[in-house]
mmCIF file of C-alpha atoms and ligand atoms in Angstrom:
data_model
loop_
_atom_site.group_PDB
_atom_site.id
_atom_site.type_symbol
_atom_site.label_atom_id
_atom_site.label_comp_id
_atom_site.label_asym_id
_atom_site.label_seq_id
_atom_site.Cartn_x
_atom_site.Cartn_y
_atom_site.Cartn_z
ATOM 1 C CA UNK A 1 -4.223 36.862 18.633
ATOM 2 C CA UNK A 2 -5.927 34.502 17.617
ATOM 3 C CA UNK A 3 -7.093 30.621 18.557
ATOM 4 C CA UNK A 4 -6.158 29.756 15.450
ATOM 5 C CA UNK A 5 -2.823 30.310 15.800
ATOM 6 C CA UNK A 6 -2.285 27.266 17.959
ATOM 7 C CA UNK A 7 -4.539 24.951 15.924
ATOM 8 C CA UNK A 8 -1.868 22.114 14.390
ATOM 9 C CA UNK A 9 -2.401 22.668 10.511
ATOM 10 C CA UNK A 10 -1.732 20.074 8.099
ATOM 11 C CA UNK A 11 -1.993 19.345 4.410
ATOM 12 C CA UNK A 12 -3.833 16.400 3.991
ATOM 13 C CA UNK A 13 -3.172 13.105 1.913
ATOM 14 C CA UNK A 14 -5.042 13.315 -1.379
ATOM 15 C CA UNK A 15 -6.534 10.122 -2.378
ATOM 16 C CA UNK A 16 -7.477 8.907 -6.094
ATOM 17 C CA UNK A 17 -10.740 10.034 -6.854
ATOM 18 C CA UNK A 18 -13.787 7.618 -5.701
ATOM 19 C CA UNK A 19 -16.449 9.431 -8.778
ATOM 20 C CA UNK A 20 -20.217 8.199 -7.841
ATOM 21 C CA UNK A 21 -21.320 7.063 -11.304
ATOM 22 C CA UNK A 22 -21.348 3.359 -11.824
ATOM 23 C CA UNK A 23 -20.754 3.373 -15.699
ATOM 24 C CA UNK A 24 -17.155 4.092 -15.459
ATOM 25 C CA UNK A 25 -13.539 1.883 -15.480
ATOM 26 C CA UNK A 26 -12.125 2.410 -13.038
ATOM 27 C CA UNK A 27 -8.458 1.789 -12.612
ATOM 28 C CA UNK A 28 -7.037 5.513 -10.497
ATOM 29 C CA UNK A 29 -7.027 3.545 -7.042
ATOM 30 C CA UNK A 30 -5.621 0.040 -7.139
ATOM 31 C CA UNK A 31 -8.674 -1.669 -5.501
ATOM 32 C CA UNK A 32 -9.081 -5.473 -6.492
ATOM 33 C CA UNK A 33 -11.694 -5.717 -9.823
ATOM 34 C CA UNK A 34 -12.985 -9.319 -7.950
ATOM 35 C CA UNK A 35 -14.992 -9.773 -4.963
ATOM 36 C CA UNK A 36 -13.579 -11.100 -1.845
ATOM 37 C CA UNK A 37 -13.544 -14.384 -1.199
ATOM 38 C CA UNK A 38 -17.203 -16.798 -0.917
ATOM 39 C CA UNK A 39 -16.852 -16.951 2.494
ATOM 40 C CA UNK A 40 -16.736 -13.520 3.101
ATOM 41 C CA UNK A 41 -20.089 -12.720 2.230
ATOM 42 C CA UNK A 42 -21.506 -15.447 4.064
ATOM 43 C CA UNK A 43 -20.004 -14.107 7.074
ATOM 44 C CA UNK A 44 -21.947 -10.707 6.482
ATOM 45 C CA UNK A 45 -25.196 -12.687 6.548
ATOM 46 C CA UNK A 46 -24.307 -14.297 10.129
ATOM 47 C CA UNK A 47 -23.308 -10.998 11.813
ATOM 48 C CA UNK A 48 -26.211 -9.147 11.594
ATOM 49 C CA UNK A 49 -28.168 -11.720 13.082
ATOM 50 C CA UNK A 50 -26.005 -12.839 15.897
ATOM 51 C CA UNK A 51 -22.953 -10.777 17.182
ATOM 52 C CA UNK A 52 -23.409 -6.987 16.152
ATOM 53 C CA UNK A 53 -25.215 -5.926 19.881
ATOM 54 C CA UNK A 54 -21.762 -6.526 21.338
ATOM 55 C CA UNK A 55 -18.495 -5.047 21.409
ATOM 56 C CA UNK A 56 -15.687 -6.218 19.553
ATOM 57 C CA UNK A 57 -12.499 -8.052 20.886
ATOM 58 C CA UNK A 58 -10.508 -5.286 21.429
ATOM 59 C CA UNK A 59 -7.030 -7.265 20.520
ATOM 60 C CA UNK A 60 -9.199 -8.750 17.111
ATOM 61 C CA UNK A 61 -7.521 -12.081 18.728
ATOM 62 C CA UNK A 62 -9.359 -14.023 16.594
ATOM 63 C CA UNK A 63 -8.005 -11.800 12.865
ATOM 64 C CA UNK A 64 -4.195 -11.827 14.748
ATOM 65 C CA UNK A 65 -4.745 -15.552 15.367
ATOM 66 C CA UNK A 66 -5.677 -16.426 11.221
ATOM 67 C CA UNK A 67 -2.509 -13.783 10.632
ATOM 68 C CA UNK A 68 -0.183 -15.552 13.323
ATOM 69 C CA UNK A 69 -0.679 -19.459 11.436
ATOM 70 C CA UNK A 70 -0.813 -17.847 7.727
ATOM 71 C CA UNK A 71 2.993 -16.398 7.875
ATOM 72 C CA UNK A 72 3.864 -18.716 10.453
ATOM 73 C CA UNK A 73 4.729 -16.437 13.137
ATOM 74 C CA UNK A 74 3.532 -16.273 16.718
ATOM 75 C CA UNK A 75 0.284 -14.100 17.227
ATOM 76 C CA UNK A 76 2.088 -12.251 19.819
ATOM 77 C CA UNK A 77 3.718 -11.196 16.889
ATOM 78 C CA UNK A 78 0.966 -9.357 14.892
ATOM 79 C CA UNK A 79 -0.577 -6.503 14.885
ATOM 80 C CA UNK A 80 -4.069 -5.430 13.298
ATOM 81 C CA UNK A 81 -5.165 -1.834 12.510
ATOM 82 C CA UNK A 82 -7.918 -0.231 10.463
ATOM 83 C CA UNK A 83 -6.640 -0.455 6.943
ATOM 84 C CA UNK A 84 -2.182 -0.016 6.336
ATOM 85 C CA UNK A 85 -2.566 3.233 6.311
ATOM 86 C CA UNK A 86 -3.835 3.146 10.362
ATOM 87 C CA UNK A 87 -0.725 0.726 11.428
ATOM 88 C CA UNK A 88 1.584 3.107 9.568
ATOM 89 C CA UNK A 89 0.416 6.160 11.030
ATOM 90 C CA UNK A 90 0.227 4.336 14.807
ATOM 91 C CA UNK A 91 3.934 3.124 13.489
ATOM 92 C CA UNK A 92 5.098 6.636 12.838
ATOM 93 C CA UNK A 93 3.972 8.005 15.953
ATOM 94 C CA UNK A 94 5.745 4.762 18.090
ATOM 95 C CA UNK A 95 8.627 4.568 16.430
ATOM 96 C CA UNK A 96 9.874 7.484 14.862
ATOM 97 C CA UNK A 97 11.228 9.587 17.841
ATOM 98 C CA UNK A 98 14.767 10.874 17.272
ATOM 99 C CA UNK A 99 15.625 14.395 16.536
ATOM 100 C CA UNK A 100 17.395 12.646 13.636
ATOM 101 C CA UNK A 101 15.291 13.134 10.738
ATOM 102 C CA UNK A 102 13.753 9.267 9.533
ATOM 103 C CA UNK A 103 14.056 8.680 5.812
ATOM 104 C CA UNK A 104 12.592 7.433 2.441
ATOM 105 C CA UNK A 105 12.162 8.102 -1.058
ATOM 106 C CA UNK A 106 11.390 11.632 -3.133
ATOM 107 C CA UNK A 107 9.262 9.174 -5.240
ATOM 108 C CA UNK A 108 6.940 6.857 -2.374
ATOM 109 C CA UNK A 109 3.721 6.411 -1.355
ATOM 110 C CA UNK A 110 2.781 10.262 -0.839
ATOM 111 C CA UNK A 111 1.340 9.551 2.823
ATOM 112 C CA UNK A 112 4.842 9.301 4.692
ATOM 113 C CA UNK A 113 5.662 13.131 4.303
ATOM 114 C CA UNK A 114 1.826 13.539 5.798
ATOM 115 C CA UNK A 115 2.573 12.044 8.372
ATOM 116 C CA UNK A 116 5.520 13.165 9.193
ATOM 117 C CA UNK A 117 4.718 16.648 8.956
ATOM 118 C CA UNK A 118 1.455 15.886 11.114
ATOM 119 C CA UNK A 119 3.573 14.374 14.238
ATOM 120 C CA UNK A 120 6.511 16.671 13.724
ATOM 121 C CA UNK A 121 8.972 14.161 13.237
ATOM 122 C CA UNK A 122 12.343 15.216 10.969
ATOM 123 C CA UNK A 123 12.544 13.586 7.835
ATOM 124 C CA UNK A 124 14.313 13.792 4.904
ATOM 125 C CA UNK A 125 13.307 12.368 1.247
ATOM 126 C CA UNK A 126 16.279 10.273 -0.676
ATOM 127 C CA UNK A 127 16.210 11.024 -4.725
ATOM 128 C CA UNK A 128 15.529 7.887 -6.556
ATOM 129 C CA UNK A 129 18.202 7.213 -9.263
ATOM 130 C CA UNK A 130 16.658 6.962 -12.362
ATOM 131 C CA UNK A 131 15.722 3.648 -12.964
ATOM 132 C CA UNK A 132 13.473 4.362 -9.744
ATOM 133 C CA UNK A 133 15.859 2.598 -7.220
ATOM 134 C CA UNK A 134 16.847 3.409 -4.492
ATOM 135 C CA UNK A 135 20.682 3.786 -3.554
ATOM 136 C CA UNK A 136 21.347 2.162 -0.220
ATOM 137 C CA UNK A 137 23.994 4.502 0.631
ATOM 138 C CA UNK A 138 21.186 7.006 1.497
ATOM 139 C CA UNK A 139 20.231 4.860 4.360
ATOM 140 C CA UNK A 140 23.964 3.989 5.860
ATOM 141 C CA UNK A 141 23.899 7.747 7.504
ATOM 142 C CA UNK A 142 22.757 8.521 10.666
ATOM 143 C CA UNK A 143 18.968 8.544 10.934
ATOM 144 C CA UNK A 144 15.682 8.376 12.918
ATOM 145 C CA UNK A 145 14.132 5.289 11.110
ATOM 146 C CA UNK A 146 13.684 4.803 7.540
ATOM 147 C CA UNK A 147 10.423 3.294 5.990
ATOM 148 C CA UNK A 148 10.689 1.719 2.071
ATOM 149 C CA UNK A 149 7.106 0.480 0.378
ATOM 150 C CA UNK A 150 8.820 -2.714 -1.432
ATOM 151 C CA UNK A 151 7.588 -2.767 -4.305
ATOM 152 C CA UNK A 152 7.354 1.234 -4.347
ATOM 153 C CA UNK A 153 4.317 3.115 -5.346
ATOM 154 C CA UNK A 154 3.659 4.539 -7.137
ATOM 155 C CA UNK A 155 6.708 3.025 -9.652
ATOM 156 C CA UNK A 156 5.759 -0.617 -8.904
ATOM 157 C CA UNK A 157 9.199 -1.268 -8.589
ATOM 158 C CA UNK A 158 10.716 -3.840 -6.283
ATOM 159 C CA UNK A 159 13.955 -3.540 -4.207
ATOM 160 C CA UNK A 160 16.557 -6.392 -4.290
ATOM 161 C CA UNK A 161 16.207 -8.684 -0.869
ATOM 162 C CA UNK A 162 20.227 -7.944 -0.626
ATOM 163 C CA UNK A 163 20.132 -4.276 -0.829
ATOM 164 C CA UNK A 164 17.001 -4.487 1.926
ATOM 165 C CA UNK A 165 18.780 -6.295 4.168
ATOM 166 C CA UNK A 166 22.038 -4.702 4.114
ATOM 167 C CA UNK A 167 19.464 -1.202 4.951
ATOM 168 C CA UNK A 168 18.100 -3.242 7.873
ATOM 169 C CA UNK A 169 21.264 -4.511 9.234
ATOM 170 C CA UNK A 170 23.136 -1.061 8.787
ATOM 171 C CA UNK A 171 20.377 0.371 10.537
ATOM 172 C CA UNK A 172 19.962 -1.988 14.040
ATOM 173 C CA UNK A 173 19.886 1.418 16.951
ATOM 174 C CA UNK A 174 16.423 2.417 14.501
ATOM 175 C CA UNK A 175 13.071 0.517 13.695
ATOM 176 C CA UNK A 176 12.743 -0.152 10.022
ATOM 177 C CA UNK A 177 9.270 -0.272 8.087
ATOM 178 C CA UNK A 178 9.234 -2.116 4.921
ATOM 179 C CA UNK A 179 5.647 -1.297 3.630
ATOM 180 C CA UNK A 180 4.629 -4.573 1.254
ATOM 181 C CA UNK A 181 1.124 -3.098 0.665
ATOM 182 C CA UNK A 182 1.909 -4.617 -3.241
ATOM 183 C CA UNK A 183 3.949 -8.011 -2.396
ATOM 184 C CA UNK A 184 1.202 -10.249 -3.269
ATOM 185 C CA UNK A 185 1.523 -9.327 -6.935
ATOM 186 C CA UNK A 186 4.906 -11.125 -7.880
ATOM 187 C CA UNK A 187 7.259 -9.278 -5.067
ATOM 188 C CA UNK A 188 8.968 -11.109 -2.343
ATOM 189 C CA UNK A 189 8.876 -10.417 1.140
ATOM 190 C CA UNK A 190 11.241 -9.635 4.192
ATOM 191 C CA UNK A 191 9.280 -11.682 6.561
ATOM 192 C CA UNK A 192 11.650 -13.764 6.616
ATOM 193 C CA UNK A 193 14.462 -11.507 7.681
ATOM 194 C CA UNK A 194 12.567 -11.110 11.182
ATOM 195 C CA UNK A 195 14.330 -14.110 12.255
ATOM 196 C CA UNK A 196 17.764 -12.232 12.219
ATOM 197 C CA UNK A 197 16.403 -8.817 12.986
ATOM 198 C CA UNK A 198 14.604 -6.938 15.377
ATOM 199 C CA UNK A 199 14.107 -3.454 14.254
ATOM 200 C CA UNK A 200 12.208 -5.231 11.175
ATOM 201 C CA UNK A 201 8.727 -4.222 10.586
ATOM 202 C CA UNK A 202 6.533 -5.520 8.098
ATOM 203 C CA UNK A 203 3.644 -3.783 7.182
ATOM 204 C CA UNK A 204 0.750 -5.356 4.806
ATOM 205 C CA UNK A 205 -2.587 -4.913 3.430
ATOM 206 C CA UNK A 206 -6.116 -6.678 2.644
ATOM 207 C CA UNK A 207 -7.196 -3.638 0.453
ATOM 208 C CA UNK A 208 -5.137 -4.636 -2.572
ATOM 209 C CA UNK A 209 -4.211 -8.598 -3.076
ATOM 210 C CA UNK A 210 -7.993 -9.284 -0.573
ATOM 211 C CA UNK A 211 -10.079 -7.310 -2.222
ATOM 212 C CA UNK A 212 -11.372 -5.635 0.623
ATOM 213 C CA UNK A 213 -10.370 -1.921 0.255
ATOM 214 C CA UNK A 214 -13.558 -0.744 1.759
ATOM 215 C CA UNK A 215 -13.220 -3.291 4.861
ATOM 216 C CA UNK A 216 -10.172 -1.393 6.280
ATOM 217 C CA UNK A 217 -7.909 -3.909 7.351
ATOM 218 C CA UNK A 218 -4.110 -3.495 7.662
ATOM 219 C CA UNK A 219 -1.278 -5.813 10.017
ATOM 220 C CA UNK A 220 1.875 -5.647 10.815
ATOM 221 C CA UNK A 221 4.844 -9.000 11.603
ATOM 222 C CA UNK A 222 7.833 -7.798 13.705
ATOM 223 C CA UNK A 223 8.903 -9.127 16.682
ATOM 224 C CA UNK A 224 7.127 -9.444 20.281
ATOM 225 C CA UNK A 225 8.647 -6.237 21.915
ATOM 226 C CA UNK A 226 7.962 -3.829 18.711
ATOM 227 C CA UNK A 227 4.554 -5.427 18.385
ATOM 228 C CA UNK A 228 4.081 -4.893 21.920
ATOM 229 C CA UNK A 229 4.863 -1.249 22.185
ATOM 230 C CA UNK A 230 2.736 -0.436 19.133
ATOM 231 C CA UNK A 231 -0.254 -1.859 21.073
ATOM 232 C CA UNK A 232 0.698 0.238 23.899
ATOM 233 C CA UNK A 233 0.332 3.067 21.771
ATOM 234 C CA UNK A 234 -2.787 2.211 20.076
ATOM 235 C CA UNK A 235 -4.642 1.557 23.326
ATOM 236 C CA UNK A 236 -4.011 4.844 24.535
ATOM 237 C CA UNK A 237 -5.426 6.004 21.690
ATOM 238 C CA UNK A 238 -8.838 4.474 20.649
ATOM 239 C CA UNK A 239 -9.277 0.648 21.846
ATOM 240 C CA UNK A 240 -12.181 -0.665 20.005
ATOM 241 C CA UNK A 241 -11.318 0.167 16.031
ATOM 242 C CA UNK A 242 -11.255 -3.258 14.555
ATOM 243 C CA UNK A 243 -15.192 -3.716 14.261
ATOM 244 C CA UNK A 244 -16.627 -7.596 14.744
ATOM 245 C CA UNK A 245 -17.791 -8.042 11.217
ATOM 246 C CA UNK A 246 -14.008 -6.795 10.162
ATOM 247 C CA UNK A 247 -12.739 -9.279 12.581
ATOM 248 C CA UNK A 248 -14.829 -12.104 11.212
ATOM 249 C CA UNK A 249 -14.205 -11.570 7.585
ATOM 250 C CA UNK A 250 -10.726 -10.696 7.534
ATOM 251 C CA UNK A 251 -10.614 -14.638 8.905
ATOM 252 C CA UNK A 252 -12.540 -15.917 6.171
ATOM 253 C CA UNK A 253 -10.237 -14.393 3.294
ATOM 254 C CA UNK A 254 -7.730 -15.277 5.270
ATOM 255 C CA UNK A 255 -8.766 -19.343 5.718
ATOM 256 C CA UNK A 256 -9.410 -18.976 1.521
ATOM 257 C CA UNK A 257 -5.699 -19.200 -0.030
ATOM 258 C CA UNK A 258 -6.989 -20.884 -2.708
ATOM 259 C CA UNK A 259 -9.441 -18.034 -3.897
ATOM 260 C CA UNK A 260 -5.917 -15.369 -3.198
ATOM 261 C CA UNK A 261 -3.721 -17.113 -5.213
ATOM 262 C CA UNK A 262 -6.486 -17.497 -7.909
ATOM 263 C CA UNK A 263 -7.175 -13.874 -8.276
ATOM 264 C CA UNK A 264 -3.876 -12.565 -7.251
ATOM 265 C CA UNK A 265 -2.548 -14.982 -9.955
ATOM 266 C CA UNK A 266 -5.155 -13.483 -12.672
ATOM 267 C CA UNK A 267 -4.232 -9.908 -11.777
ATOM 268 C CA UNK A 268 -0.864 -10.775 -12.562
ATOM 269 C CA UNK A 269 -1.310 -12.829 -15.969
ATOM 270 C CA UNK A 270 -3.261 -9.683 -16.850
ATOM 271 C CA UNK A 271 -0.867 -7.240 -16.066
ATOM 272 C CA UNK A 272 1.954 -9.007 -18.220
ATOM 273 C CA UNK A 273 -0.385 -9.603 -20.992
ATOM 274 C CA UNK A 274 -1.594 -5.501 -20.988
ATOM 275 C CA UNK A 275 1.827 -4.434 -20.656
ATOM 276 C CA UNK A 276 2.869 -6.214 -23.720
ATOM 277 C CA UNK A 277 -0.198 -5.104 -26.121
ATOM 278 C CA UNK A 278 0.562 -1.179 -24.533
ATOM 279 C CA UNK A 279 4.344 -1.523 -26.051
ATOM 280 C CA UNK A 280 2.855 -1.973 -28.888
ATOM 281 C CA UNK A 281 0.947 1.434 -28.685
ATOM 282 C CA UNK A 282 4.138 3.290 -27.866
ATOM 283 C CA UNK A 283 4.285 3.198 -24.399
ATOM 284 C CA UNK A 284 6.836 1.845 -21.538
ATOM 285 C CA UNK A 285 7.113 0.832 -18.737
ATOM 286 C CA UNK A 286 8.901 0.371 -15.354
ATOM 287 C CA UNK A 287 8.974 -3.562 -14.067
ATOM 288 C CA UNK A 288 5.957 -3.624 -11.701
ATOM 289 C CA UNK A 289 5.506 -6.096 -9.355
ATOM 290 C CA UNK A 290 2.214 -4.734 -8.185
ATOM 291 C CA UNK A 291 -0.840 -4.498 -9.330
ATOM 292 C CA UNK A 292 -0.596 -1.599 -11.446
ATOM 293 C CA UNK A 293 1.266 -0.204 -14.769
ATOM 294 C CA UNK A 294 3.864 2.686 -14.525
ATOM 295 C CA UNK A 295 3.491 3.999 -17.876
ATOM 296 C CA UNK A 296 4.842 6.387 -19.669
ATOM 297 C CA UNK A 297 4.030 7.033 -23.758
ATOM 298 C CA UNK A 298 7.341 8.005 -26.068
ATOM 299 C CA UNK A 299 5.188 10.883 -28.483
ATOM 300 C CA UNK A 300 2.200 11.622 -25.982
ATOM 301 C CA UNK A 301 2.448 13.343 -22.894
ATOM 302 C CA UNK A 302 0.900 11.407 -19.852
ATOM 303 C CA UNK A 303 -1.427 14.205 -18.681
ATOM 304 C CA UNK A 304 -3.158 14.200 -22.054
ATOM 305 C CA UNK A 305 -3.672 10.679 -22.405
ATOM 306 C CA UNK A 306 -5.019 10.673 -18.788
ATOM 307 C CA UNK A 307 -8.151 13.707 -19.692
ATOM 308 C CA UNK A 308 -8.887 11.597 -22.615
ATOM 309 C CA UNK A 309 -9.253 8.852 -20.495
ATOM 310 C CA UNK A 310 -11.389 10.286 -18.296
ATOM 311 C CA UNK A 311 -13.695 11.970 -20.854
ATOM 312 C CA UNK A 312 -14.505 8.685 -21.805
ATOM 313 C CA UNK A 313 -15.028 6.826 -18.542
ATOM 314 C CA UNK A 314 -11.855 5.422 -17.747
ATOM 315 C CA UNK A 315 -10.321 6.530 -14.666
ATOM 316 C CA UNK A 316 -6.661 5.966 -14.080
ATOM 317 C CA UNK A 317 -4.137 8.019 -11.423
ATOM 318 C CA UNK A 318 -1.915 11.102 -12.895
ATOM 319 C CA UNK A 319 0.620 13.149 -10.670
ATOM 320 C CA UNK A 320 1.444 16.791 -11.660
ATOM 321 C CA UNK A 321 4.576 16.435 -9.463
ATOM 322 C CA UNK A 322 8.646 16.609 -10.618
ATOM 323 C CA UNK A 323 9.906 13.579 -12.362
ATOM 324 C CA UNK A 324 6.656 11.605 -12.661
ATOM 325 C CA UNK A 325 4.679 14.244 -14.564
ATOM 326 C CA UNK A 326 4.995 12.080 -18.134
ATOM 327 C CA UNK A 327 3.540 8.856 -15.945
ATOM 328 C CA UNK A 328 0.459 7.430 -15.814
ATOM 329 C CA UNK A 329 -0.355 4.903 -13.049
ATOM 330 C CA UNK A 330 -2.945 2.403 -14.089
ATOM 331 C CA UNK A 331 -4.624 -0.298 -11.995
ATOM 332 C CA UNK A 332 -5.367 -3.488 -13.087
ATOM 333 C CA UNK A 333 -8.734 -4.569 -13.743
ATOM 334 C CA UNK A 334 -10.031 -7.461 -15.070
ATOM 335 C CA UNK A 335 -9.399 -8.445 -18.941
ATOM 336 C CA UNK A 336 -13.227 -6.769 -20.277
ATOM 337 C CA UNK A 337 -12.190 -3.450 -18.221
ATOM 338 C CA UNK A 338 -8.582 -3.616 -19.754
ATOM 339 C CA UNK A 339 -9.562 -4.558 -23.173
ATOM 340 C CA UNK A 340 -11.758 -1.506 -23.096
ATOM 341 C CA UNK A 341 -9.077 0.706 -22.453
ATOM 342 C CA UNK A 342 -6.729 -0.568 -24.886
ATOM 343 C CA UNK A 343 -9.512 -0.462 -27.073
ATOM 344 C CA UNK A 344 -9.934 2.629 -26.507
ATOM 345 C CA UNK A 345 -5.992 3.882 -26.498
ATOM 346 C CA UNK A 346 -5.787 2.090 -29.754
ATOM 347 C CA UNK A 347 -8.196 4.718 -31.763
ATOM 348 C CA UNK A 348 -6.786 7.502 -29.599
ATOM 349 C CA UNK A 349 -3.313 7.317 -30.496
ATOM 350 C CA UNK A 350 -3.511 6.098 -33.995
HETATM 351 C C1 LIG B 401 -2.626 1.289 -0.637
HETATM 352 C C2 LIG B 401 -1.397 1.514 0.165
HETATM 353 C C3 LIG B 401 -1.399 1.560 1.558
HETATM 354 C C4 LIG B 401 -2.640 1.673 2.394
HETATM 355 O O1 LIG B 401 -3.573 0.761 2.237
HETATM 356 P P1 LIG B 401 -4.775 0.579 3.247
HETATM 357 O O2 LIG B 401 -5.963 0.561 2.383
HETATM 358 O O3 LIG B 401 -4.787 1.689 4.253
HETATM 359 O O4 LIG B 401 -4.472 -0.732 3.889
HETATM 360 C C5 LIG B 401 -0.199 1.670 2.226
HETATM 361 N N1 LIG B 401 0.958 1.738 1.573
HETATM 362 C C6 LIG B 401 1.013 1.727 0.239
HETATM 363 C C7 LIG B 401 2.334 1.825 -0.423
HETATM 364 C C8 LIG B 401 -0.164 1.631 -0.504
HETATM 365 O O5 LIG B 401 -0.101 1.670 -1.829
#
């Protein structure tokens, strides 16, 4: 025997690449192509000097605070975490506790299965239909939670607010996630729903629609109770993860709706505008809502299209996996990066 036969053994997440060159385009990981906002930076400048000897507020009071007044809910009701992916994983592990197995779609954001599989909860993965939505009768069965990204990744496509809500209501003995990592870009949000439900939670990001990938900040709305019991579970984990300058810049971009809507606003303009010129080329398209382009070409396979790409500098995200193989899932940049690809696609599939 060996000790290795009680180590837990996982298969990771596999993130888009993150290649070191700087002379690339790169649109495989649907970061933000503009800086955060002005005030951000400024904020850098202060911390260094002043705060960074001392430890952070462990509740990032000031971050939940900014959060609490943006979406109009009380702070009690928010919860911060070290990027989405850290508030989903702390959700997982608070809420997802039945022997039932929790649910979600064959076609999601590929993290859920992780971590399932890593806290050995049950769960079983709904087939899409094929326009890429779901069907709600999935969720009316007897379950352990269910978790939707709305709009999905990596399909872009958004669920009906109907259809959501009839999941949520059906589902009242569970908790319900609704990851909006992409709402920003054109979707609408359940947020409102938490008014008539309290097995809601809404999970968002800063790394997409804030441009702050690489600061790691994530929240999540729901009410006081579910709020509270995922900060019970995070502070007997690892109290201090939400570092001062995280706290302090998260409020700037937070205080600067202006800048948000201005570049969330651009993203989207440039999105409609690429999608149209690519139809043109041959290719369609699901309806995103996101920040991204679910493409798929009518004569060229995806995964061809995606190593030409690449050999010439443009990086954009390509599953090998059932039903999505012919896809390609390409972040927007700004107009120069996107007009360089479709400069490129033009010569390549004439
Ligand atoms: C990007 C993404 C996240 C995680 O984002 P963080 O950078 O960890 O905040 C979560 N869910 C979905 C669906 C995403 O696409």
């Amino acid at each position: 025997m060996s000790w290795e036969n009680n180590v837990r053994k996982v298969e990771p997440y596999v993130a888009g690449e993150q290649p070191k060159q700087k002379d690339i385009i790169k649109l495989n990981t649907n970061e933000c192509p503009y800086p955060p906002a002005p005030g951000v930076a400024e904020c850098a400048k202060q911390m260094c000097t002043d705060n960074l000897r001392l430890y952070p507020d462990m509740n990032a009071q000031k971050l939940v605070d900014a959060l609490a007044s943006y979406y109009h809910v009380k702070p009690e009701q928010v919860f911060v975490g070290v990027g989405s992916d850290d508030v989903l994983a702390m959700s997982f592990l608070t809420f997802f506790n039945s022997d039932k197995p929790i649910l979600f779609p064959d076609i999601t954001y590929s993290f859920y299965d992780v971590w399932a599989e890593l806290f050995r909860i049950p769960y079983h993965q709904c087939p899409l239909d094929e326009a890429f939505q779901i069907r709600k009768e999935d969720y009316m069965v007897p379950n352990g939670g269910v978790i939707l990204a709305n709009p999905n990744a990596p399909t872009g496509v958004p669920e009906s607010m109907e259809v959501l809500e009839e999941i949520i209501r059906a589902n009242s003995d569970v908790v319900v996630i609704i990851d909006e990592a992409y709402v920003d870009f054109g979707g609408e949000s359940v947020l409102p729903l938490l008014e008539k439900y309290d097995n809601l939670l809404v999970v968002q990001t800063f790394s997409k629609s804030r441009a702050m990938a690489g600061m790691r900040i994530g929240f999540a709305i729901g009410n006081e109770k579910l709020i509270g019991y995922l900060q019970d579970a995070k502070f007997s984990f690892n109290s201090y993860t939400i570092n001062m300058p995280t706290i302090e810049m998260g409020v700037e971009a937070v205080k600067d709706d202006a800048y948000f809507k201005e570049i969330t606003g651009k993203i989207v303009a440039t999105r409609e505008r690429v999608k149209k010129e690519m139809t043109q080329l041959g290719f369609t398209f699901t309806d995103s809502k996101t920040n991204f382009l679910f493409a798929t070409h009518k004569n060229v396979p995806a995964q061809q299209i995606f190593a030409a790409l690449k050999e010439n500098g443009i990086y954009v995200r390509y599953w090998n996996k059932p039903r999505i193989d012919n896809y390609l899932r390409i972040t927007i940049g700004t107009d120069e990066q996107m007009d360089a690809m479709l400069h490129f696609l033009r010569q390549y599939l004439k």
